[in-house]
Every structure is written in C-alpha cells, then in structure tokens.
PDB file of C-alpha atoms in Angstrom:
ATOM      1  CA  LEU A   1      72.240  14.157  62.240  1.00  0.00           C
ATOM      2  CA  LEU A   2      74.260  14.467  59.049  1.00  0.00           C
ATOM      3  CA  GLU A   3      73.286  18.115  58.474  1.00  0.00           C
ATOM      4  CA  ASN A   4      74.380  19.073  62.015  1.00  0.00           C
ATOM      5  CA  GLN A   5      77.950  17.749  61.787  1.00  0.00           C
ATOM      6  CA  LEU A   6      80.802  20.130  62.569  1.00  0.00           C
ATOM      7  CA  PRO A   7      83.717  19.877  60.110  1.00  0.00           C
ATOM      8  CA  PHE A   8      86.453  17.681  61.525  1.00  0.00           C
ATOM      9  CA  PHE A   9      89.215  20.281  61.042  1.00  0.00           C
ATOM     10  CA  ILE A  10      87.360  22.696  63.342  1.00  0.00           C
ATOM     11  CA  LEU A  11      87.262  20.091  66.113  1.00  0.00           C
ATOM     12  CA  GLU A  12      90.969  19.394  65.602  1.00  0.00           C
ATOM     13  CA  GLN A  13      91.830  23.094  65.884  1.00  0.00           C
ATOM     14  CA  LEU A  14      89.755  23.440  69.058  1.00  0.00           C
ATOM     15  CA  TYR A  15      91.548  20.412  70.479  1.00  0.00           C
ATOM     16  CA  HIS A  16      94.948  22.040  69.839  1.00  0.00           C
ATOM     17  CA  HIS A  17      93.955  25.366  71.395  1.00  0.00           C
ATOM     18  CA  ILE A  18      92.576  24.228  74.756  1.00  0.00           C
ATOM     19  CA  GLY A  19      94.596  23.407  77.887  1.00  0.00           C
ATOM     20  CA  VAL A  20      98.175  22.198  78.243  1.00  0.00           C
ATOM     21  CA  PHE A  21      98.994  18.708  76.966  1.00  0.00           C
ATOM     22  CA  PRO A  22     102.192  16.638  77.025  1.00  0.00           C
ATOM     23  CA  GLU A  23     104.161  16.432  73.801  1.00  0.00           C
ATOM     24  CA  ASP A  24     103.368  12.735  73.319  1.00  0.00           C
ATOM     25  CA  ARG A  25      99.609  13.234  73.546  1.00  0.00           C
ATOM     26  CA  SER A  26      97.365  11.388  71.111  1.00  0.00           C
ATOM     27  CA  SER A  27      95.985  13.155  68.066  1.00  0.00           C
ATOM     28  CA  PHE A  28      92.329  14.120  67.990  1.00  0.00           C
ATOM     29  CA  LEU A  29      91.697  11.484  65.316  1.00  0.00           C
ATOM     30  CA  GLU A  30      93.191   8.759  67.535  1.00  0.00           C
ATOM     31  CA  LEU A  31      91.049   9.891  70.475  1.00  0.00           C
ATOM     32  CA  ALA A  32      87.925   9.922  68.310  1.00  0.00           C
ATOM     33  CA  CYS A  33      88.634   6.403  67.023  1.00  0.00           C
ATOM     34  CA  LYS A  34      89.215   5.170  70.574  1.00  0.00           C
ATOM     35  CA  TYR A  35      85.980   6.815  71.773  1.00  0.00           C
ATOM     36  CA  PHE A  36      83.807   5.290  69.041  1.00  0.00           C
ATOM     37  CA  CYS A  37      85.476   1.879  68.688  1.00  0.00           C
ATOM     38  CA  GLY A  38      87.508   1.228  71.841  1.00  0.00           C
ATOM     39  CA  GLU A  39      90.885  -0.440  71.321  1.00  0.00           C
ATOM     40  CA  LYS A  40      90.246  -1.604  67.759  1.00  0.00           C
ATOM     41  CA  LYS A  41      92.864  -0.509  65.219  1.00  0.00           C
ATOM     42  CA  PHE A  42      91.900   1.251  62.006  1.00  0.00           C
ATOM     43  CA  SER A  43      93.974   2.687  59.197  1.00  0.00           C
ATOM     44  CA  ILE A  44      92.308   5.838  57.855  1.00  0.00           C
ATOM     45  CA  GLU A  45      94.094   7.042  54.749  1.00  0.00           C
ATOM     46  CA  ASN A  46      91.789   9.814  53.509  1.00  0.00           C
ATOM     47  CA  LYS A  47      90.864  13.063  55.167  1.00  0.00           C
ATOM     48  CA  VAL A  48      87.860  12.816  57.476  1.00  0.00           C
ATOM     49  CA  LYS A  49      85.039  15.294  56.895  1.00  0.00           C
ATOM     50  CA  HIS A  50      83.216  14.906  60.242  1.00  0.00           C
ATOM     51  CA  PHE A  51      82.132  12.294  62.802  1.00  0.00           C
ATOM     52  CA  THR A  52      79.576  10.660  60.485  1.00  0.00           C
ATOM     53  CA  ASP A  53      82.252  10.337  57.815  1.00  0.00           C
ATOM     54  CA  LEU A  54      84.611   8.884  60.434  1.00  0.00           C
ATOM     55  CA  GLN A  55      82.073   6.229  61.439  1.00  0.00           C
ATOM     56  CA  ARG A  56      81.754   5.237  57.794  1.00  0.00           C
ATOM     57  CA  TYR A  57      85.473   4.404  57.743  1.00  0.00           C
ATOM     58  CA  PHE A  58      85.013   1.990  60.650  1.00  0.00           C
ATOM     59  CA  PHE A  59      82.790  -0.282  58.560  1.00  0.00           C
ATOM     60  CA  TYR A  60      84.215  -0.564  55.057  1.00  0.00           C
ATOM     61  CA  SER A  61      87.572  -1.860  53.932  1.00  0.00           C
ATOM     62  CA  PRO A  62      89.880   0.041  51.539  1.00  0.00           C
ATOM     63  CA  LYS A  63      90.134  -3.223  49.567  1.00  0.00           C
ATOM     64  CA  LEU A  64      86.545  -2.923  48.322  1.00  0.00           C
ATOM     65  CA  LYS A  65      86.024  -1.910  44.710  1.00  0.00           C
ATOM     66  CA  SER A  66      82.744  -1.060  43.030  1.00  0.00           C
ATOM     67  CA  SER A  67      81.643  -2.604  39.740  1.00  0.00           C
ATOM     68  CA  ASN A  68      79.768  -0.829  36.973  1.00  0.00           C
ATOM     69  CA  ASN A  69      76.458  -2.618  37.565  1.00  0.00           C
ATOM     70  CA  ILE A  70      74.118  -3.284  40.476  1.00  0.00           C
ATOM     71  CA  ILE A  71      72.641  -6.483  41.918  1.00  0.00           C
ATOM     72  CA  ALA A  72      69.375  -7.182  40.106  1.00  0.00           C
ATOM     73  CA  GLN A  73      68.406 -10.385  41.909  1.00  0.00           C
ATOM     74  CA  LEU A  74      69.681 -12.561  44.754  1.00  0.00           C
ATOM     75  CA  TYR A  75      68.115 -15.501  46.564  1.00  0.00           C
ATOM     76  CA  SER A  76      67.223 -15.218  50.240  1.00  0.00           C
ATOM     77  CA  ALA A  77      69.310 -16.675  53.051  1.00  0.00           C
ATOM     78  CA  THR A  78      66.924 -19.576  53.720  1.00  0.00           C
ATOM     79  CA  LYS A  79      66.887 -20.580  50.043  1.00  0.00           C
ATOM     80  CA  LEU A  80      70.684 -20.470  49.857  1.00  0.00           C
ATOM     81  CA  ASP A  81      70.807 -22.458  53.081  1.00  0.00           C
ATOM     82  CA  THR A  82      68.597 -25.234  51.688  1.00  0.00           C
ATOM     83  CA  ALA A  83      70.797 -25.292  48.569  1.00  0.00           C
ATOM     84  CA  GLY A  84      73.782 -26.242  50.730  1.00  0.00           C
ATOM     85  CA  LEU A  85      75.415 -22.872  51.376  1.00  0.00           C
ATOM     86  CA  ASN A  86      76.975 -22.672  54.823  1.00  0.00           C
ATOM     87  CA  PHE A  87      76.661 -19.281  56.516  1.00  0.00           C
ATOM     88  CA  LYS A  88      79.667 -18.823  58.770  1.00  0.00           C
ATOM     89  CA  LYS A  89      80.622 -16.047  61.140  1.00  0.00           C
ATOM     90  CA  TRP A  90      84.121 -14.718  60.601  1.00  0.00           C
ATOM     91  CA  LYS A  91      86.447 -15.316  63.549  1.00  0.00           C
ATOM     92  CA  GLU A  92      89.434 -13.084  64.105  1.00  0.00           C
ATOM     93  CA  GLU A  93      92.834 -14.733  64.026  1.00  0.00           C
ATOM     94  CA  PRO A  94      95.384 -13.650  66.693  1.00  0.00           C
ATOM     95  CA  SER A  95      97.978 -12.956  63.994  1.00  0.00           C
ATOM     96  CA  GLU A  96      95.860 -10.301  62.268  1.00  0.00           C
ATOM     97  CA  VAL A  97      96.963  -6.751  62.960  1.00  0.00           C
ATOM     98  CA  GLU A  98      93.759  -5.031  61.866  1.00  0.00           C
ATOM     99  CA  GLU A  99      90.339  -6.430  62.565  1.00  0.00           C
ATOM    100  CA  ARG A 100      88.288  -7.512  59.603  1.00  0.00           C
ATOM    101  CA  ARG A 101      85.656  -4.917  58.920  1.00  0.00           C
ATOM    102  CA  LEU A 102      81.906  -5.317  58.683  1.00  0.00           C
ATOM    103  CA  LEU A 103      81.744  -5.179  54.883  1.00  0.00           C
ATOM    104  CA  ASP A 104      84.451  -7.808  54.239  1.00  0.00           C
ATOM    105  CA  ILE A 105      82.208 -10.650  53.019  1.00  0.00           C
ATOM    106  CA  GLN A 106      83.789 -13.557  51.148  1.00  0.00           C
ATOM    107  CA  ILE A 107      82.928 -16.968  49.739  1.00  0.00           C
ATOM    108  CA  GLU A 108      85.049 -19.950  50.744  1.00  0.00           C
ATOM    109  CA  ASN A 109      84.748 -22.600  48.059  1.00  0.00           C
ATOM    110  CA  PRO A 110      86.918 -25.751  48.296  1.00  0.00           C
ATOM    111  CA  ASP A 111      88.770 -26.442  45.037  1.00  0.00           C
ATOM    112  CA  PRO A 112      87.266 -29.928  44.416  1.00  0.00           C
ATOM    113  CA  LEU A 113      83.762 -28.410  44.315  1.00  0.00           C
ATOM    114  CA  LYS A 114      84.672 -26.281  41.308  1.00  0.00           C
ATOM    115  CA  ILE A 115      85.177 -29.462  39.265  1.00  0.00           C
ATOM    116  CA  PHE A 116      82.742 -31.833  40.990  1.00  0.00           C
ATOM    117  CA  PRO A 117      79.805 -29.833  42.410  1.00  0.00           C
ATOM    118  CA  CYS A 118      78.108 -33.037  43.558  1.00  0.00           C
ATOM    119  CA  PHE A 119      80.868 -33.394  46.177  1.00  0.00           C
ATOM    120  CA  ASN A 120      79.200 -30.570  48.094  1.00  0.00           C
ATOM    121  CA  CYS A 121      78.476 -32.085  51.497  1.00  0.00           C
ATOM    122  CA  SER A 122      76.499 -29.124  52.811  1.00  0.00           C
ATOM    123  CA  SER A 123      73.167 -30.542  51.701  1.00  0.00           C
ATOM    124  CA  LEU A 124      74.003 -33.923  53.222  1.00  0.00           C
ATOM    125  CA  LEU A 125      74.896 -32.249  56.517  1.00  0.00           C
ATOM    126  CA  HIS A 126      71.638 -30.305  56.418  1.00  0.00           C
ATOM    127  CA  CYS A 127      69.612 -33.487  56.048  1.00  0.00           C
ATOM    128  CA  LEU A 128      71.689 -35.506  58.527  1.00  0.00           C
ATOM    129  CA  PRO A 129      73.113 -33.152  61.201  1.00  0.00           C
ATOM    130  CA  CYS A 130      74.685 -36.096  63.024  1.00  0.00           C
ATOM    131  CA  LEU A 131      77.334 -36.223  60.278  1.00  0.00           C
ATOM    132  CA  LYS A 132      78.737 -32.835  61.356  1.00  0.00           C
ATOM    133  CA  CYS A 133      81.117 -34.638  63.688  1.00  0.00           C
ATOM    134  CA  PHE A 134      83.104 -35.739  60.607  1.00  0.00           C
ATOM    135  CA  TRP A 135      85.676 -33.005  60.022  1.00  0.00           C
ATOM    136  CA  CYS A 136      86.385 -34.045  56.424  1.00  0.00           C
ATOM    137  CA  LEU A 137      82.724 -33.530  55.441  1.00  0.00           C
ATOM    138  CA  LYS A 138      82.634 -30.046  56.964  1.00  0.00           C
ATOM    139  CA  ARG A 139      85.681 -29.136  54.873  1.00  0.00           C
ATOM    140  CA  MET A 140      83.696 -29.890  51.694  1.00  0.00           C
ATOM    141  CA  GLN A 141      81.199 -27.093  52.297  1.00  0.00           C
ATOM    142  CA  THR A 142      80.799 -23.882  50.342  1.00  0.00           C
ATOM    143  CA  SER A 143      80.694 -21.144  52.978  1.00  0.00           C
ATOM    144  CA  LEU A 144      79.723 -17.485  52.984  1.00  0.00           C
ATOM    145  CA  VAL A 145      81.953 -15.887  55.627  1.00  0.00           C
ATOM    146  CA  ILE A 146      80.430 -12.736  57.142  1.00  0.00           C
ATOM    147  CA  PRO A 147      81.760 -10.579  60.006  1.00  0.00           C
ATOM    148  CA  PRO A 148      79.253 -10.235  62.885  1.00  0.00           C
ATOM    149  CA  PHE A 149      76.779  -7.348  62.654  1.00  0.00           C
ATOM    150  CA  GLU A 150      75.717  -5.939  66.036  1.00  0.00           C
ATOM    151  CA  ILE A 151      72.275  -4.300  65.959  1.00  0.00           C
ATOM    152  CA  ASN A 152      70.769  -2.195  68.732  1.00  0.00           C
ATOM    153  CA  HIS A 153      68.152   0.531  68.934  1.00  0.00           C
ATOM    154  CA  GLY A 154      70.602   3.174  67.661  1.00  0.00           C
ATOM    155  CA  THR A 155      71.860   1.219  64.644  1.00  0.00           C
ATOM    156  CA  GLU A 156      69.118   2.346  62.275  1.00  0.00           C
ATOM    157  CA  HIS A 157      69.743   6.007  63.158  1.00  0.00           C
ATOM    158  CA  ILE A 158      73.499   5.752  62.539  1.00  0.00           C
ATOM    159  CA  PHE A 159      73.178   3.832  59.281  1.00  0.00           C
ATOM    160  CA  ARG A 160      70.536   6.174  57.887  1.00  0.00           C
ATOM    161  CA  ASN A 161      72.897   9.108  58.331  1.00  0.00           C
ATOM    162  CA  ILE A 162      75.875   7.253  56.851  1.00  0.00           C
ATOM    163  CA  MET A 163      73.776   6.129  53.880  1.00  0.00           C
ATOM    164  CA  ALA A 164      72.550   9.707  53.335  1.00  0.00           C
ATOM    165  CA  LEU A 165      76.194  10.843  53.404  1.00  0.00           C
ATOM    166  CA  GLU A 166      77.123   8.282  50.746  1.00  0.00           C
ATOM    167  CA  GLN A 167      74.200   9.218  48.518  1.00  0.00           C
ATOM    168  CA  CYS A 168      75.344  12.854  48.609  1.00  0.00           C
ATOM    169  CA  HIS A 169      79.155  12.676  48.688  1.00  0.00           C
ATOM    170  CA  TYR A 170      80.160   9.106  47.700  1.00  0.00           C
ATOM    171  CA  PRO A 171      77.669   8.034  44.989  1.00  0.00           C
ATOM    172  CA  LYS A 172      80.269   5.822  43.269  1.00  0.00           C
ATOM    173  CA  GLU A 173      81.645   4.406  46.540  1.00  0.00           C
ATOM    174  CA  ALA A 174      78.410   3.825  48.440  1.00  0.00           C
ATOM    175  CA  TYR A 175      79.740   0.733  50.204  1.00  0.00           C
ATOM    176  CA  ILE A 176      77.408   0.935  53.221  1.00  0.00           C
ATOM    177  CA  CYS A 177      74.421   1.249  50.878  1.00  0.00           C
ATOM    178  CA  ASN A 178      75.714  -1.784  48.945  1.00  0.00           C
ATOM    179  CA  TYR A 179      75.956  -3.748  52.197  1.00  0.00           C
ATOM    180  CA  ILE A 180      72.417  -2.864  53.280  1.00  0.00           C
ATOM    181  CA  VAL A 181      71.040  -3.776  49.835  1.00  0.00           C
ATOM    182  CA  LEU A 182      72.847  -7.131  50.044  1.00  0.00           C
ATOM    183  CA  LEU A 183      71.304  -7.761  53.480  1.00  0.00           C
ATOM    184  CA  ASP A 184      67.920  -6.685  52.119  1.00  0.00           C
ATOM    185  CA  PHE A 185      68.172  -9.380  49.449  1.00  0.00           C
ATOM    186  CA  LEU A 186      69.259 -12.021  51.980  1.00  0.00           C
ATOM    187  CA  ILE A 187      66.659 -11.102  54.621  1.00  0.00           C
ATOM    188  CA  ASN A 188      63.079 -11.127  53.377  1.00  0.00           C
ATOM    189  CA  THR A 189      61.275 -12.775  56.278  1.00  0.00           C
ATOM    190  CA  ARG A 190      61.708 -13.527  59.966  1.00  0.00           C
ATOM    191  CA  ASP A 191      63.071 -16.981  59.043  1.00  0.00           C
ATOM    192  CA  ASP A 192      65.916 -15.400  57.082  1.00  0.00           C
ATOM    193  CA  ALA A 193      66.813 -13.162  60.024  1.00  0.00           C
ATOM    194  CA  GLU A 194      66.525 -16.102  62.421  1.00  0.00           C
ATOM    195  CA  LEU A 195      68.973 -18.128  60.323  1.00  0.00           C
ATOM    196  CA  LEU A 196      71.628 -15.395  60.485  1.00  0.00           C
ATOM    197  CA  VAL A 197      70.987 -14.892  64.200  1.00  0.00           C
ATOM    198  CA  ASP A 198      71.393 -18.625  64.852  1.00  0.00           C
ATOM    199  CA  LYS A 199      74.703 -18.534  62.968  1.00  0.00           C
ATOM    200  CA  LYS A 200      75.857 -15.639  65.246  1.00  0.00           C
ATOM    201  CA  ILE A 201      76.280 -13.420  62.185  1.00  0.00           C
ATOM    202  CA  ILE A 202      73.664 -10.974  63.475  1.00  0.00           C
ATOM    203  CA  VAL A 203      73.643 -10.097  67.180  1.00  0.00           C
ATOM    204  CA  HIS A 204      70.778  -7.841  68.207  1.00  0.00           C
ATOM    205  CA  SER A 205      68.844  -6.457  71.158  1.00  0.00           C
ATOM    206  CA  LEU A 206      65.637  -5.539  69.319  1.00  0.00           C
ATOM    207  CA  GLY A 207      63.483  -8.113  71.069  1.00  0.00           C
ATOM    208  CA  SER A 208      62.591 -10.356  68.112  1.00  0.00           C
ATOM    209  CA  ASN A 209      64.033 -11.535  64.823  1.00  0.00           C
ATOM    210  CA  LYS A 210      61.025 -10.066  63.030  1.00  0.00           C
ATOM    211  CA  GLU A 211      62.159  -6.591  64.106  1.00  0.00           C
ATOM    212  CA  VAL A 212      65.579  -7.265  62.570  1.00  0.00           C
ATOM    213  CA  ALA A 213      63.966  -8.147  59.231  1.00  0.00           C
ATOM    214  CA  LYS A 214      61.769  -5.043  59.385  1.00  0.00           C
ATOM    215  CA  MET A 215      64.724  -2.762  60.158  1.00  0.00           C
ATOM    216  CA  VAL A 216      66.862  -4.139  57.317  1.00  0.00           C
ATOM    217  CA  ASN A 217      63.978  -3.942  54.826  1.00  0.00           C
ATOM    218  CA  LYS A 218      63.219  -0.342  55.872  1.00  0.00           C
ATOM    219  CA  LEU A 219      66.857   0.675  55.429  1.00  0.00           C
ATOM    220  CA  GLY A 220      66.938  -0.964  51.998  1.00  0.00           C
ATOM    221  CA  LYS A 221      64.025   1.095  50.633  1.00  0.00           C
ATOM    222  CA  GLU A 222      64.550   3.894  48.116  1.00  0.00           C
ATOM    223  CA  ILE A 223      68.325   3.458  47.854  1.00  0.00           C
ATOM    224  CA  LEU A 224      69.577   4.770  44.525  1.00  0.00           C
ATOM    225  CA  GLU A 225      72.490   2.524  43.572  1.00  0.00           C
ATOM    226  CA  LYS A 226      74.844   3.279  40.693  1.00  0.00           C
ATOM    227  CA  ASN A 227      77.179   0.353  41.270  1.00  0.00           C
ATOM    228  CA  SER A 228      77.845  -2.394  43.800  1.00  0.00           C
ATOM    229  CA  CYS A 229      80.944  -3.872  45.405  1.00  0.00           C
ATOM    230  CA  TYR A 230      79.086  -7.187  45.855  1.00  0.00           C
ATOM    231  CA  LEU A 231      78.077  -7.827  42.237  1.00  0.00           C
ATOM    232  CA  GLN A 232      80.476 -10.750  41.700  1.00  0.00           C
ATOM    233  CA  LEU A 233      79.593 -12.161  45.115  1.00  0.00           C
ATOM    234  CA  ALA A 234      75.887 -12.101  44.211  1.00  0.00           C
ATOM    235  CA  LYS A 235      76.599 -13.804  40.877  1.00  0.00           C
ATOM    236  CA  ASN A 236      78.508 -16.597  42.631  1.00  0.00           C
ATOM    237  CA  LEU A 237      75.691 -17.088  45.155  1.00  0.00           C
ATOM    238  CA  ASN A 238      73.065 -17.249  42.400  1.00  0.00           C
ATOM    239  CA  GLU A 239      75.179 -19.752  40.449  1.00  0.00           C
ATOM    240  CA  HIS A 240      75.498 -21.868  43.585  1.00  0.00           C
ATOM    241  CA  TYR A 241      71.719 -21.975  44.074  1.00  0.00           C
ATOM    242  CA  GLU A 242      70.920 -22.530  40.377  1.00  0.00           C
ATOM    243  CA  ASN A 243      73.395 -25.400  40.042  1.00  0.00           C
ATOM    244  CA  TRP A 244      71.336 -28.478  39.103  1.00  0.00           C
ATOM    245  CA  TRP A 245      72.736 -30.569  41.989  1.00  0.00           C
ATOM    246  CA  ASN A 246      72.230 -27.923  44.671  1.00  0.00           C
ATOM    247  CA  LYS A 247      68.769 -27.017  43.391  1.00  0.00           C
ATOM    248  CA  ASN A 248      67.565 -30.634  43.374  1.00  0.00           C
ATOM    249  CA  ILE A 249      68.993 -31.255  46.824  1.00  0.00           C
ATOM    250  CA  ALA A 250      67.268 -28.072  48.030  1.00  0.00           C
ATOM    251  CA  SER A 251      63.931 -29.363  46.711  1.00  0.00           C
ATOM    252  CA  LEU A 252      64.565 -32.744  48.331  1.00  0.00           C
ATOM    253  CA  LYS A 253      65.313 -31.152  51.687  1.00  0.00           C
ATOM    254  CA  THR A 254      62.301 -28.803  51.492  1.00  0.00           C
ATOM    255  CA  VAL A 255      59.858 -31.608  50.667  1.00  0.00           C
ATOM    256  CA  TYR A 256      61.234 -34.604  52.584  1.00  0.00           C
ATOM    257  CA  PHE A 257      63.664 -33.294  55.214  1.00  0.00           C
ATOM    258  CA  ARG A 258      62.073 -30.034  56.367  1.00  0.00           C
ATOM    259  CA  ASP A 259      62.215 -31.048  60.026  1.00  0.00           C
ATOM    260  CA  ILE A 260      63.294 -34.016  62.143  1.00  0.00           C
ATOM    261  CA  TRP A 261      59.844 -35.654  62.032  1.00  0.00           C
ATOM    262  CA  ARG A 262      59.458 -35.487  58.283  1.00  0.00           C
ATOM    263  CA  GLY A 263      63.073 -36.566  57.838  1.00  0.00           C
ATOM    264  CA  SER A 264      62.550 -39.543  60.165  1.00  0.00           C
ATOM    265  CA  ALA A 265      59.385 -40.525  58.300  1.00  0.00           C
ATOM    266  CA  THR A 266      61.247 -40.313  54.983  1.00  0.00           C
ATOM    267  CA  PHE A 267      64.091 -42.442  56.347  1.00  0.00           C
ATOM    268  CA  VAL A 268      61.668 -45.073  57.681  1.00  0.00           C
ATOM    269  CA  GLY A 269      59.791 -45.014  54.370  1.00  0.00           C
ATOM    270  CA  ILE A 270      62.986 -45.710  52.443  1.00  0.00           C
ATOM    271  CA  ILE A 271      63.798 -48.660  54.736  1.00  0.00           C
ATOM    272  CA  VAL A 272      60.274 -50.076  54.317  1.00  0.00           C
ATOM    273  CA  LEU A 273      60.562 -49.688  50.539  1.00  0.00           C
ATOM    274  CA  LEU A 274      63.921 -51.505  50.468  1.00  0.00           C
ATOM    275  CA  VAL A 275      62.573 -54.317  52.651  1.00  0.00           C
ATOM    276  CA  THR A 276      59.494 -54.643  50.414  1.00  0.00           C
ATOM    277  CA  VAL A 277      61.612 -54.803  47.257  1.00  0.00           C
ATOM    278  CA  GLY A 278      63.910 -57.327  48.936  1.00  0.00           C
ATOM    279  CA  ASN A 279      60.980 -59.567  49.911  1.00  0.00           C
ATOM    280  CA  PHE A 280      59.595 -59.339  46.388  1.00  0.00           C
ATOM    281  CA  LEU A 281      62.936 -60.370  44.807  1.00  0.00           C
ATOM    282  CA  ARG A 282      63.742 -63.078  47.358  1.00  0.00           C
ATOM    283  CA  PRO A 283      61.804 -65.933  45.596  1.00  0.00           C
ATOM    284  CA  PHE A 284      63.544 -65.172  42.297  1.00  0.00           C
ATOM    285  CA  VAL A 285      67.048 -64.733  43.703  1.00  0.00           C
ATOM    286  CA  PHE A 286      66.919 -67.594  46.217  1.00  0.00           C
ATOM    287  CA  HIS A 287      64.557 -69.911  44.265  1.00  0.00           C
ATOM    288  CA  LYS A 288      66.706 -72.966  45.038  1.00  0.00           C
TER     289      LYS A 288
END
C-alpha cells in the first residue's frame, strides 16, 4: 500500500551496507527496474520516492505534457469504431532503443484525409471487410495507436495506489489518472471492452470482458482532475466522430450493416432496386 512504502534512499543505503559485492555490480535502481519489468529499458531522470513511485515511471513517458483543462466529453470506443476510426495496437520496431510506454497514445491521420475527409476508407472497410486485402485502402484509415494494456487480478490494486500517489504528490502531472479517465470514456459497456480486446489493445485474465469494463469504470470514479495530457487527443477524436461524413456513415453502418446478415440483406435489396429501376426504364430507353 502507498502508506506503507519505505523511502527509496533507505533501501539504497541498506543495499550498500550488506555483504561484499564486486565493483561493477548493478545499482539498486537497476536491480529494482529489472525485478519489476524484466529486461525492458527505462530512463528515469527524477529521484524516485519509493517502489510505488518507481512503478509510476514505468508507465508514463517524459514527453507527456498536461494542458490547463480536462476532458469534458468523449465518445465511446464502439461509436468511434462505427464512425471509421481504426483502433490499432502499437507494435515495437526493432530499431527503437526504449520501449514505447503505456501512456503513449497517438492518432495516425493520413494527410489526404485532412483535406478530403470523404476519402476515409475506414467506414467502407467496416461495411465490406473483404476489401481489407487492398493495402492502399488500409493506408487511408485514421488510426488510434495504443500500446497494449495487460490486465490481471493485481492491476486494480497497483493502479489504485499509483493514482492515490498522483492525487497527493503529482496533482498537476497525474498522467496515470488521465489515462484511466480516457479509458473510462472509451469503455462504457462490455461491447467497448470487447472491441479493444479483439484489437489486442487490452490483454486480460479476468474471465470476461464485462469484468474489464467494470474494473475500468470503478477506477475512473471520484478522480479529481485538474488538467489532462489527452485533451487535444480527445478533441481530435470528437471532431472525427462529429464530421458530417463519418457521422452519416456511422448511422448507415448501424442501421443497415450492423452484422453480416443485415449487410447481405441491404446489398441484395440494392440489387433488386437497381434491377427494378432498370426494368422500368427499359421500354423508354430501348423503345425502338
């Protein structure tokens, strides 16, 4: 628990005063990082207060900066998905020295879409999954790239302590709290959690996707935010959903292409309509 943490400098002094070690031994901080995160590399610039504070450094990136306002509203993952947003798990490149951290969430928006939003092929790929084999269409998708979040039965306990630490000692840099609030907006129901699980963004061992949604919603309760590092990200996501093209395509998919059966019926209905119109116009066009 947060209130039971020994100061990190005491542990370091104990480490230096016990036994005989070779001169090239690792520092206590390096050993602690290796114990908690294996062989992953982390650059910790500030002084660590204790183990809970150390675990906080494993999740957030020094590149994050908080804005002066908080996220007031954000659409859920399923709504953004129907509006053509592609949720994509971040994959580590071999050339990267340091692994991308959990809170490094970014939007990938192809340049042509900024000028011609109707070129967004995400909605078309949602309605007709068979078109995903065309690489050029997949390149014309707006994607939300999120590092994978591994959830087990101890995750809630760890995050509650880290969030309590931020509320007390880092009120203006509460990055973990910002991340949980963002997830709380994205995940409202089991369907939202299931979408992120299917995309391999969330990997869990809780037994059901409903438990994931419940855990995230419980963590998001009663968080006092003063600012958010995801404010601009939330604005971009809301603009994407509220764009007239994306919103209309989302309504079209929800009503006529909700599943394969309804989509097939819609496709057959369109063919029947075209054939009917063609038969009606045939006497006038081919009257000779």
